[in-house]
XYZ file of C-alpha atoms in Angstrom:
287
model
C -0.018 -0.019 -0.018
C 1.068 3.568 -0.676
C -0.265 6.775 0.848
C -0.575 10.174 -0.691
C -1.191 13.432 1.213
C -3.762 15.283 -0.940
C -5.104 18.843 -0.430
C -8.762 18.162 -0.959
C -10.702 21.098 0.501
C -9.845 24.776 0.088
C -10.295 27.459 2.756
C -13.644 28.737 1.492
C -15.041 25.183 1.308
C -13.934 24.406 4.910
C -15.139 27.777 6.273
C -18.572 27.591 4.673
C -18.934 23.974 5.738
C -18.443 24.751 9.400
C -20.665 27.861 9.208
C -23.417 25.858 7.594
C -23.054 23.086 10.219
C -23.492 25.605 13.009
C -26.331 27.475 11.206
C -28.172 24.164 10.521
C -27.992 22.993 14.120
C -29.356 26.361 15.382
C -32.061 26.378 12.668
C -33.282 22.900 13.662
C -33.318 23.695 17.414
C -34.904 27.129 17.067
C -37.413 25.739 14.484
C -38.593 23.119 16.976
C -38.944 25.955 19.546
C -41.241 27.767 17.116
C -43.179 24.530 16.324
C -43.807 24.085 20.109
C -46.025 27.174 20.068
C -48.470 25.375 17.756
C -47.575 21.678 17.507
C -50.065 20.821 14.735
C -49.729 20.407 11.020
C -52.346 21.142 8.361
C -52.686 21.200 4.566
C -54.099 24.240 2.917
C -54.594 27.735 4.459
C -56.640 27.119 7.522
C -55.338 26.112 10.927
C -57.769 24.563 13.422
C -56.230 22.181 16.021
C -59.078 19.698 15.773
C -58.584 19.527 11.979
C -54.851 18.881 12.008
C -53.667 15.653 10.376
C -50.642 15.591 12.665
C -50.302 16.733 16.327
C -48.014 16.374 19.211
C -49.988 17.072 22.447
C -50.565 16.192 26.117
C -53.725 14.782 27.635
C -54.907 13.966 31.144
C -55.414 10.240 31.528
C -56.914 9.189 34.884
C -55.080 11.995 36.723
C -51.721 11.460 34.850
C -50.536 13.649 31.998
C -49.408 11.663 28.929
C -47.802 12.794 25.755
C -49.207 11.641 22.391
C -48.549 11.833 18.641
C -51.714 11.812 16.542
C -51.469 11.111 12.788
C -54.605 10.757 10.650
C -56.612 9.426 13.547
C -53.915 7.079 14.832
C -52.562 7.854 18.314
C -49.263 6.734 19.900
C -48.290 7.312 23.535
C -44.966 9.196 23.553
C -44.775 10.058 27.213
C -41.157 10.712 28.267
C -40.110 11.595 24.713
C -42.687 14.015 23.107
C -45.774 15.772 24.288
C -45.005 16.221 27.922
C -41.897 17.064 29.775
C -41.010 16.462 33.455
C -40.025 19.727 35.267
C -39.275 20.743 38.878
C -42.972 21.666 39.060
C -44.217 18.372 37.577
C -45.239 17.330 34.091
C -45.497 20.205 31.554
C -47.231 19.933 28.199
C -44.486 20.446 25.530
C -44.202 18.944 22.081
C -40.405 18.781 21.874
C -38.254 18.691 25.067
C -36.331 21.765 26.164
C -32.930 20.131 25.721
C -33.392 20.067 21.946
C -34.830 23.669 21.551
C -33.285 27.091 21.869
C -33.329 29.722 23.228
C -34.911 29.404 26.711
C -37.506 26.992 27.899
C -40.500 28.537 26.031
C -39.402 31.725 24.363
C -41.154 32.014 20.990
C -39.990 35.554 20.145
C -36.373 34.635 20.857
C -36.705 31.409 18.846
C -38.042 33.359 15.854
C -35.222 35.918 16.019
C -32.599 33.216 16.216
C -34.288 31.296 13.366
C -34.488 34.270 10.990
C -30.910 35.317 11.619
C -29.445 31.889 11.024
C -31.747 31.215 8.107
C -30.262 34.248 6.262
C -26.704 33.140 7.357
C -27.402 29.588 6.060
C -28.789 30.850 2.721
C -26.073 33.469 1.988
C -23.300 31.113 3.168
C -24.670 28.405 0.925
C -24.732 30.746 -2.115
C -21.103 31.767 -1.414
C -20.091 28.128 -1.241
C -21.816 27.185 -4.440
C -20.653 30.171 -6.517
C -17.056 29.794 -5.294
C -16.829 26.147 -6.059
C -18.789 26.555 -9.287
C -16.100 29.060 -10.420
C -13.368 26.586 -9.459
C -14.974 23.726 -11.244
C -15.459 21.690 -7.986
C -19.248 21.514 -8.242
C -19.130 19.051 -11.145
C -17.257 16.599 -8.914
C -20.207 16.054 -6.649
C -23.027 16.354 -9.155
C -24.959 13.130 -9.654
C -25.138 11.964 -13.234
C -26.826 9.030 -15.167
C -23.335 7.470 -15.268
C -23.361 7.246 -11.457
C -26.757 5.539 -11.336
C -25.325 2.210 -12.343
C -22.872 2.305 -9.454
C -25.441 2.827 -6.632
C -26.095 -0.919 -6.027
C -22.362 -1.847 -6.252
C -21.623 0.909 -3.756
C -24.298 -0.379 -1.337
C -22.910 -3.913 -1.628
C -19.413 -2.578 -0.917
C -20.674 -0.828 2.269
C -22.457 -4.057 3.295
C -19.132 -5.949 2.893
C -20.595 -8.027 -0.015
C -18.221 -6.583 -2.533
C -14.485 -6.319 -2.150
C -13.682 -3.468 -4.512
C -15.162 -0.009 -4.221
C -16.745 1.288 -7.418
C -15.875 4.878 -6.373
C -14.176 7.041 -8.889
C -12.953 10.421 -7.807
C -13.521 12.228 -4.531
C -17.155 11.249 -3.968
C -19.075 7.992 -4.022
C -22.233 7.655 -6.137
C -24.326 7.725 -2.916
C -22.591 10.996 -1.861
C -23.228 12.564 -5.177
C -26.891 11.568 -5.142
C -27.227 12.940 -1.569
C -25.366 16.255 -2.224
C -27.237 16.833 -5.478
C -30.552 16.274 -3.756
C -29.632 18.540 -0.852
C -28.278 21.412 -2.991
C -30.790 21.484 -5.775
C -34.012 20.097 -4.198
C -34.121 20.270 -0.412
C -32.372 23.587 -0.003
C -34.503 25.616 -2.507
C -37.685 23.976 -1.116
C -36.914 24.696 2.544
C -35.959 28.320 1.729
C -39.067 28.954 -0.348
C -41.348 27.281 2.151
C -39.866 29.313 4.878
C -40.391 32.566 2.919
C -43.963 31.478 2.153
C -44.787 31.571 5.886
C -43.848 35.197 6.269
C -46.948 37.510 6.192
C -44.705 40.476 5.209
C -43.357 38.675 2.118
C -46.719 37.296 1.226
C -47.928 40.819 0.483
C -45.239 41.375 -2.149
C -44.942 37.816 -3.354
C -48.397 36.245 -2.894
C -47.395 33.449 -5.307
C -45.104 31.974 -2.663
C -47.775 30.361 -0.415
C -49.814 29.550 -3.531
C -47.161 27.247 -4.955
C -47.407 25.069 -1.860
C -51.160 25.192 -1.674
C -51.442 27.585 1.196
C -49.386 28.890 4.135
C -50.185 25.882 6.328
C -49.037 23.582 3.532
C -45.808 25.544 3.344
C -45.399 25.099 7.110
C -45.905 21.371 6.781
C -43.451 21.008 3.926
C -40.956 23.138 5.958
C -41.349 20.835 8.947
C -40.871 17.620 6.909
C -37.849 19.003 5.082
C -36.299 19.848 8.469
C -36.215 16.086 9.333
C -34.875 15.252 5.875
C -31.980 17.657 6.538
C -31.529 16.006 10.021
C -31.534 12.563 8.355
C -28.927 13.761 5.879
C -26.810 15.187 8.644
C -26.879 11.997 10.682
C -25.953 10.015 7.565
C -23.136 12.401 6.856
C -21.782 12.075 10.407
C -22.081 8.268 10.171
C -20.089 8.177 6.993
C -17.418 10.461 8.518
C -17.070 8.227 11.512
C -17.073 4.871 9.701
C -14.720 5.829 6.806
C -11.932 7.204 8.972
C -12.973 9.877 11.469
C -9.491 11.347 12.206
C -8.606 11.499 8.451
C -11.960 12.995 7.493
C -11.956 15.627 10.363
C -8.366 16.620 9.655
C -9.365 17.089 5.965
C -12.237 19.388 6.824
C -10.055 21.334 9.326
C -6.699 21.647 7.521
C -7.728 20.626 3.944
C -5.250 17.689 3.826
C -6.429 14.099 3.265
C -4.446 10.892 3.369
C -5.396 8.658 0.428
C -4.261 5.084 0.422
C -3.942 3.002 -2.780
C -2.329 -0.198 -3.949
C 1.345 -0.138 -4.918
C 1.273 -0.266 -8.747
C 4.344 -2.465 -8.734
C 2.731 -4.964 -6.405
C 5.698 -4.879 -4.012
C 5.357 -6.181 -0.460
C 6.431 -3.657 2.123
C 6.695 -3.953 5.830
C 5.707 -0.360 6.189
C 3.569 1.861 4.015
C 5.359 4.362 1.951
C 4.267 7.918 2.611
C 4.298 10.126 -0.474
C 3.652 13.886 -0.250
C 2.870 15.756 -3.452
C 5.559 18.278 -4.121
C 3.156 20.715 -5.819
C 0.954 22.453 -3.322
C -2.459 22.897 -4.895
C -3.102 25.867 -2.582
C -0.889 28.014 -4.833
C -3.101 30.747 -6.074
C -5.896 29.997 -3.652
C -7.670 32.971 -2.304
């Protein structure tokens, strides 16, 4: 085996990555704080709790307060997880627990301010990342193409240890390309537009925004569901970072340098791996 030290991520990519990671975390936590003020989902323009197709709520059952999730008439007891939280003063009705929401225990105004600030930071930072890497030709490296579709199953088999050789070509696997393309070009535009569609001020100037979702409550529902898709993507991303070499991956996103191992082309057996550092620093000319 031989190893090469490769400069994979430039400064702007690393900086925007960590800014987006922080912004996304704050957005999810502050968004759940806002949702707690009205933990019901509707489709259309009207919002009546009894007409919601999804709710997280608390109810008194024989003197005990229980938390529940209700979806299309089906009810599941979620006491201890969702719907009710134990406090120093006893059980308190609360959709999502305080440890996963910010800021404060039940501060709607603060949650909205935090959410709006980090929403703009997330959007502008994402635009900077995309335009910078588009100009450098990096975007095409993680775009999913029809050519990658045929490698999805082999890649899954490789991760399941049912295939010895990885079908990966280049910096990103077919699954990574599919995930990144979906996040950048589908999830991100939808979550931004659905967020804007919930703003009464913007609705006055852009009344087509809520209309494209079928109403303001529909936009809220889409926004809520997309939040969990982003969370799912984030957990998957972290899982891949940990399982494919956490130290190497973290060093790469902090310093830019990545250690890539490959087979010795001469097939020579070595007691110790060679360590080859590229003499040409790709950072030359980087801004």
